Amino acid sequence: GTYGALFIEIATFNQFVPSVTGIQVNCAEKPTKQPEPGDTDGDGCSDQRENGPDETLGGQRDWQNPHDFYDVAGSPGPPQNGAPDGIIDLPNDILGVIKHHPAGDLGYDAQFDRGPWTGPNSWNDTQGPDGVIDLPNDILGVLLQFNHNCQ
């Protein structure tokens, strides 16, 4: 048989059990931690930093989760040319997410989108893109990581 989980919708506190009609699981080898300065998940934060105690220096994160460091854009000019720069800042990351919000002027871009986080902080268990840039997951998520640095 199949087993489900009970979920609670936060806004209304209604309980519901999701219905699953089919599922496909693709198994792959579990990634192994790379030697320093390795970045197994490719999020711009080294495995060593992600395992550290200080979240402002990239710590308290999962070295296998590419979505837990919200550095989405760097300076549009050289040397970054728009690529992530290792620090979560106002002009590139926070305003970048806000500009991709449905009320913004740039439209949806998965690079600026994160799903909900399941831990107590926006940097420990952040999910991948959920298809919408919104206030609780994306704008608050990037704001709570302001000035976190993995340079």
Coordinates of N, CA and C in Angstrom, one line a residue:
G1 N 0.8 -1.2 0.0 CA 0.0 0.0 0.0 C 0.9 1.2 0.0
T2 N 0.2 2.3 0.0 CA 0.9 3.6 0.1 C 0.6 4.3 1.4
Y3 N 1.5 5.1 1.8 CA 1.4 5.8 3.1 C 1.4 7.3 2.8
G4 N 0.6 8.1 3.5 CA 0.5 9.5 3.2 C 1.0 10.2 4.5
A5 N 1.0 11.5 4.4 CA 1.3 12.4 5.5 C 0.2 13.4 5.7
L6 N 0.0 13.7 6.9 CA -1.0 14.7 7.2 C -0.3 16.1 7.1
F7 N -0.9 17.0 6.4 CA -0.4 18.4 6.3 C -1.4 19.3 6.9
I8 N -0.9 20.4 7.3 CA -1.8 21.5 7.9 C -1.6 22.7 7.1
E9 N -2.7 23.3 6.6 CA -2.7 24.5 5.8 C -2.6 25.6 6.8
I10 N -1.5 26.4 6.8 CA -1.2 27.4 7.8 C -2.2 28.5 7.9
A11 N -2.7 29.0 6.7 CA -3.6 30.1 6.7 C -4.9 29.8 7.4
T12 N -5.4 28.5 7.3 CA -6.7 28.2 7.8 C -6.7 27.1 8.9
F13 N -5.5 26.5 9.1 CA -5.3 25.4 10.0 C -6.2 24.2 9.7
N14 N -6.5 24.1 8.4 CA -7.3 22.9 8.0 C -6.3 21.7 7.8
Q15 N -6.7 20.6 8.2 CA -5.8 19.4 8.0 C -6.3 18.7 6.7
F16 N -5.3 18.2 5.9 CA -5.6 17.5 4.7 C -4.5 16.5 4.4
V17 N -4.9 15.5 3.7 CA -4.0 14.4 3.2 C -3.9 14.5 1.7
P18 N -2.8 14.8 1.2 CA -2.7 14.9 -0.3 C -2.9 13.5 -1.0
S19 N -3.5 13.6 -2.1 CA -3.8 12.4 -2.9 C -2.7 12.2 -4.0
V20 N -2.1 11.1 -4.1 CA -1.1 10.8 -5.0 C -1.6 9.7 -5.9
T21 N -1.6 9.9 -7.2 CA -2.1 8.9 -8.2 C -1.0 8.2 -8.8
G22 N 0.2 8.7 -8.9 CA 1.3 8.1 -9.4 C 2.6 8.8 -9.0
I23 N 3.7 8.0 -8.9 CA 4.9 8.6 -8.5 C 6.1 7.9 -9.2
Q24 N 7.1 8.6 -9.6 CA 8.2 8.0 -10.2 C 9.4 8.5 -9.4
V25 N 10.3 7.6 -9.0 CA 11.5 7.9 -8.2 C 12.7 7.6 -9.1
N26 N 13.5 8.6 -9.2 CA 14.8 8.4 -9.9 C 15.9 8.4 -8.9
C27 N 16.5 7.2 -8.7 CA 17.6 7.1 -7.8 C 18.9 7.4 -8.4
A28 N 19.7 8.1 -7.7 CA 21.1 8.4 -8.2 C 22.0 8.2 -7.0
E29 N 23.3 8.1 -7.3 CA 24.2 8.0 -6.3 C 24.2 9.2 -5.4
K30 N 24.3 9.0 -4.1 CA 24.3 10.1 -3.2 C 25.6 10.9 -3.4
P31 N 25.5 12.2 -3.5 CA 26.8 13.0 -3.7 C 27.7 12.8 -2.5
T32 N 29.0 12.9 -2.8 CA 30.0 12.8 -1.8 C 30.6 14.2 -1.6
K33 N 30.9 14.6 -0.4 CA 31.4 15.9 -0.1 C 32.8 16.0 -0.8
Q34 N 33.0 17.1 -1.5 CA 34.2 17.4 -2.2 C 35.3 17.9 -1.3
P35 N 36.5 17.7 -1.7 CA 37.6 18.3 -0.9 C 37.6 19.8 -1.0
E36 N 38.1 20.4 0.1 CA 38.1 21.9 0.1 C 38.9 22.5 -1.1
P37 N 38.4 23.5 -1.7 CA 37.3 24.3 -1.3 C 36.0 23.9 -2.1
G38 N 35.7 22.6 -2.1 CA 34.6 22.1 -2.8 C 33.2 22.7 -2.5
D39 N 32.4 22.7 -3.5 CA 31.0 23.2 -3.4 C 30.1 22.2 -4.1
T40 N 29.8 21.1 -3.4 CA 29.1 20.0 -3.9 C 27.7 20.4 -4.5
D41 N 27.0 21.3 -3.9 CA 25.7 21.6 -4.4 C 25.7 22.8 -5.4
G42 N 26.9 23.4 -5.6 CA 27.0 24.5 -6.6 C 26.3 25.8 -6.3
D43 N 26.1 26.1 -5.0 CA 25.3 27.3 -4.7 C 26.3 28.5 -4.4
G44 N 27.6 28.3 -4.5 CA 28.5 29.4 -4.3 C 29.1 29.4 -2.9
C45 N 28.6 28.5 -2.0 CA 29.1 28.4 -0.7 C 29.8 27.1 -0.5
S46 N 31.1 27.1 -0.1 CA 31.8 25.9 0.0 C 31.2 24.9 1.1
D47 N 31.5 23.6 0.9 CA 30.9 22.6 1.8 C 31.4 22.9 3.2
Q48 N 32.6 23.4 3.4 CA 33.1 23.7 4.7 C 32.4 24.8 5.4
R49 N 32.1 25.9 4.6 CA 31.3 27.0 5.1 C 29.9 26.6 5.5
E50 N 29.3 25.8 4.6 CA 27.9 25.4 4.9 C 27.8 24.6 6.1
N51 N 28.8 23.9 6.5 CA 28.8 23.1 7.7 C 29.3 23.8 9.0
G52 N 29.6 25.1 8.8 CA 30.1 25.9 9.9 C 28.9 26.4 10.8
P53 N 29.3 27.0 11.9 CA 28.2 27.4 12.9 C 27.6 28.8 12.6
D54 N 28.2 29.6 11.8 CA 27.8 31.0 11.6 C 27.1 31.2 10.3
E55 N 25.7 31.4 10.4 CA 24.9 31.5 9.2 C 25.3 32.7 8.3
T56 N 25.8 33.8 9.0 CA 26.2 35.0 8.2 C 27.5 34.7 7.3
L57 N 28.2 33.6 7.6 CA 29.3 33.2 6.8 C 29.0 32.0 6.0
G58 N 27.7 31.7 5.8 CA 27.3 30.6 5.0 C 27.0 29.3 5.8
G59 N 27.2 29.4 7.1 CA 27.0 28.2 7.9 C 25.5 27.8 8.2
Q60 N 25.3 26.7 8.9 CA 24.0 26.1 9.2 C 23.2 25.8 8.0
R61 N 23.9 25.4 6.9 CA 23.2 25.1 5.6 C 23.5 23.6 5.3
D62 N 22.8 23.1 4.3 CA 23.0 21.8 3.8 C 23.9 21.8 2.6
W63 N 25.1 21.1 2.7 CA 26.0 21.1 1.6 C 25.5 20.4 0.3
Q64 N 24.3 19.8 0.4 CA 23.7 19.1 -0.7 C 22.5 19.9 -1.3
N65 N 22.2 21.0 -0.7 CA 21.0 21.8 -1.1 C 21.4 23.0 -1.9
P66 N 21.2 23.1 -3.2 CA 21.6 24.2 -4.0 C 20.8 25.5 -3.8
H67 N 19.7 25.4 -3.0 CA 18.8 26.5 -2.9 C 18.9 27.2 -1.5
D68 N 19.8 26.8 -0.7 CA 19.8 27.4 0.7 C 20.7 28.6 0.9
F69 N 21.4 29.1 -0.2 CA 22.1 30.3 -0.1 C 21.6 31.2 -1.2
Y70 N 20.8 32.3 -0.8 CA 20.0 33.0 -1.7 C 20.8 34.1 -2.5
D71 N 21.9 33.8 -3.0 CA 22.7 34.7 -3.8 C 22.4 34.4 -5.3
V72 N 21.5 35.3 -5.8 CA 21.0 35.0 -7.2 C 21.6 35.9 -8.3
A73 N 22.2 37.0 -7.9 CA 22.7 37.9 -8.9 C 23.9 38.7 -8.4
G74 N 24.8 39.1 -9.3 CA 25.9 40.0 -8.9 C 25.7 41.3 -9.7
S75 N 26.7 42.1 -9.6 CA 26.7 43.4 -10.4 C 26.6 43.1 -11.9
P76 N 25.8 43.9 -12.6 CA 25.6 43.6 -14.0 C 26.9 43.8 -14.8
G77 N 27.8 44.6 -14.3 CA 29.1 44.9 -15.0 C 30.2 43.9 -14.6
P78 N 31.3 44.0 -15.2 CA 32.5 43.1 -14.9 C 32.9 43.4 -13.4
P79 N 33.4 42.4 -12.7 CA 33.7 41.1 -13.2 C 32.6 40.1 -13.1
Q80 N 31.5 40.4 -12.4 CA 30.4 39.4 -12.2 C 29.5 39.2 -13.5
N81 N 29.3 40.3 -14.2 CA 28.4 40.3 -15.4 C 27.0 39.7 -15.0
G82 N 26.5 40.0 -13.8 CA 25.2 39.4 -13.4 C 25.3 38.1 -12.7
A83 N 26.4 37.4 -12.7 CA 26.5 36.1 -12.0 C 26.5 36.3 -10.5
P84 N 26.1 35.4 -9.7 CA 26.2 35.5 -8.3 C 27.6 35.8 -7.8
D85 N 27.7 36.6 -6.8 CA 29.0 37.2 -6.3 C 29.4 36.7 -5.0
G86 N 28.6 35.8 -4.3 CA 29.0 35.3 -3.0 C 28.5 36.0 -1.8
I87 N 27.8 37.1 -2.0 CA 27.2 37.9 -0.9 C 25.8 38.2 -1.2
I88 N 24.9 38.1 -0.2 CA 23.5 38.5 -0.4 C 23.4 39.9 -0.1
D89 N 23.1 40.8 -1.1 CA 23.1 42.2 -0.9 C 21.8 42.8 -1.4
L90 N 21.6 44.1 -1.1 CA 20.4 44.8 -1.4 C 20.3 45.1 -2.9
P91 N 21.3 45.7 -3.6 CA 21.1 46.1 -5.0 C 20.9 44.9 -6.0
N92 N 21.6 43.8 -5.7 CA 21.6 42.7 -6.7 C 20.6 41.6 -6.3
D93 N 20.6 41.1 -5.1 CA 19.8 40.0 -4.7 C 18.4 40.4 -4.2
I94 N 18.3 41.2 -3.2 CA 17.0 41.6 -2.6 C 16.2 42.3 -3.7
L95 N 16.7 43.4 -4.3 CA 16.0 44.1 -5.3 C 15.7 43.2 -6.5
G96 N 16.7 42.3 -6.8 CA 16.5 41.4 -7.9 C 15.2 40.5 -7.7
V97 N 15.1 40.0 -6.5 CA 13.9 39.2 -6.2 C 12.6 40.0 -6.3
I98 N 12.7 41.2 -5.7 CA 11.5 42.1 -5.7 C 11.1 42.4 -7.1
K99 N 12.1 42.7 -8.0 CA 11.7 43.1 -9.4 C 11.1 41.9 -10.2
H100 N 11.4 40.7 -9.7 CA 10.8 39.5 -10.4 C 9.5 39.0 -9.7
H101 N 9.1 39.7 -8.7 CA 7.7 39.5 -8.1 C 6.7 39.8 -9.1
P102 N 5.5 39.2 -9.1 CA 4.5 39.5 -10.1 C 4.2 41.0 -10.2
A103 N 4.3 41.8 -9.1 CA 4.1 43.2 -9.2 C 5.3 44.0 -9.8
G104 N 6.4 43.3 -9.9 CA 7.7 43.9 -10.4 C 7.6 44.1 -11.9
D105 N 8.8 44.5 -12.5 CA 8.8 44.8 -13.9 C 9.6 43.9 -14.8
L106 N 10.1 42.8 -14.2 CA 11.0 41.9 -14.9 C 10.4 40.5 -15.2
G107 N 9.3 40.2 -14.6 CA 8.6 38.9 -14.9 C 9.3 37.7 -14.1
Y108 N 8.7 36.6 -14.2 CA 9.2 35.4 -13.5 C 10.5 34.9 -14.0
D109 N 11.4 34.5 -13.1 CA 12.7 33.9 -13.5 C 13.0 32.9 -12.4
A110 N 13.1 31.6 -12.7 CA 13.3 30.6 -11.7 C 14.6 30.8 -10.8
Q111 N 15.6 31.5 -11.3 CA 16.8 31.8 -10.6 C 16.4 32.6 -9.3
F112 N 15.4 33.4 -9.3 CA 15.0 34.3 -8.2 C 13.9 33.7 -7.3
D113 N 13.6 32.4 -7.6 CA 12.4 31.8 -6.9 C 12.9 30.7 -6.0
R114 N 12.4 30.6 -4.8 CA 12.6 29.5 -3.8 C 11.3 29.1 -3.3
G115 N 11.2 27.8 -3.0 CA 10.0 27.3 -2.4 C 10.0 27.5 -0.9
P116 N 9.1 27.0 -0.1 CA 9.1 27.2 1.3 C 10.3 26.6 2.0
W117 N 10.6 27.1 3.2 CA 11.6 26.5 4.0 C 10.9 25.7 5.1
T118 N 11.6 24.6 5.5 CA 10.9 23.8 6.6 C 11.6 23.9 7.9
G119 N 12.8 24.5 8.0 CA 13.4 24.7 9.3 C 13.1 26.0 9.9
P120 N 13.7 26.3 11.0 CA 13.4 27.6 11.7 C 13.9 28.8 11.0
N121 N 14.8 28.6 10.1 CA 15.4 29.8 9.4 C 15.4 29.6 7.9
S122 N 15.4 30.7 7.2 CA 15.3 30.6 5.7 C 16.5 30.0 5.1
W123 N 17.6 29.7 5.8 CA 18.8 29.2 5.2 C 19.0 27.7 5.5
N124 N 18.2 27.1 6.3 CA 18.5 25.7 6.5 C 17.8 24.7 5.6
D125 N 16.6 24.8 5.4 CA 15.9 23.7 4.6 C 15.1 24.3 3.5
T126 N 15.7 25.2 2.7 CA 14.9 25.9 1.6 C 14.7 25.0 0.5
Q127 N 13.5 25.0 -0.1 CA 13.1 24.1 -1.2 C 13.5 24.8 -2.5
G128 N 13.5 24.1 -3.6 CA 13.7 24.6 -4.9 C 12.6 25.5 -5.4
P129 N 12.7 26.0 -6.6 CA 11.6 26.9 -7.1 C 10.2 26.3 -7.0
D130 N 9.2 27.1 -6.7 CA 7.9 26.6 -6.6 C 6.9 27.2 -7.6
G131 N 7.5 28.0 -8.6 CA 6.7 28.5 -9.7 C 6.2 29.9 -9.5
V132 N 6.4 30.5 -8.3 CA 5.9 31.9 -8.1 C 6.8 32.6 -7.1
I133 N 7.1 33.8 -7.4 CA 7.9 34.7 -6.6 C 6.9 35.4 -5.7
D134 N 7.0 35.1 -4.4 CA 6.0 35.7 -3.4 C 6.7 36.2 -2.2
L135 N 5.9 36.8 -1.3 CA 6.4 37.5 -0.1 C 6.9 36.5 0.9
P136 N 6.2 35.5 1.3 CA 6.7 34.6 2.4 C 7.9 33.8 2.1
N137 N 8.0 33.3 0.9 CA 9.1 32.4 0.6 C 10.3 33.1 0.0
D138 N 10.0 34.0 -0.9 CA 11.1 34.6 -1.7 C 11.6 36.0 -1.1
I139 N 10.7 36.9 -1.0 CA 11.1 38.2 -0.6 C 11.6 38.2 0.9
L140 N 10.8 37.5 1.8 CA 11.3 37.4 3.2 C 12.5 36.5 3.2
G141 N 12.5 35.4 2.4 CA 13.6 34.5 2.4 C 14.9 35.2 2.1
V142 N 15.0 36.1 1.1 CA 16.2 36.7 0.7 C 16.5 37.9 1.7
L143 N 15.5 38.5 2.3 CA 15.7 39.6 3.3 C 16.4 39.0 4.5
L144 N 15.9 37.8 5.0 CA 16.5 37.1 6.2 C 17.9 36.7 6.0
Q145 N 18.4 36.6 4.7 CA 19.8 36.3 4.4 C 20.6 37.5 4.1
F146 N 20.1 38.7 4.2 CA 20.8 39.9 3.9 C 22.2 39.9 4.6
N147 N 23.2 40.2 3.8 CA 24.6 40.3 4.2 C 25.3 38.9 4.6
H148 N 24.6 37.8 4.3 CA 25.3 36.5 4.4 C 26.3 36.4 3.3
N149 N 27.5 35.9 3.7 CA 28.6 36.1 2.8 C 29.4 34.8 2.7
C150 N 29.6 34.3 1.5 CA 30.4 33.1 1.2 C 31.6 33.4 0.3
Q151 N 32.0 34.7 0.3 CA 33.1 35.0 -0.6 C 34.4 34.5 -0.1

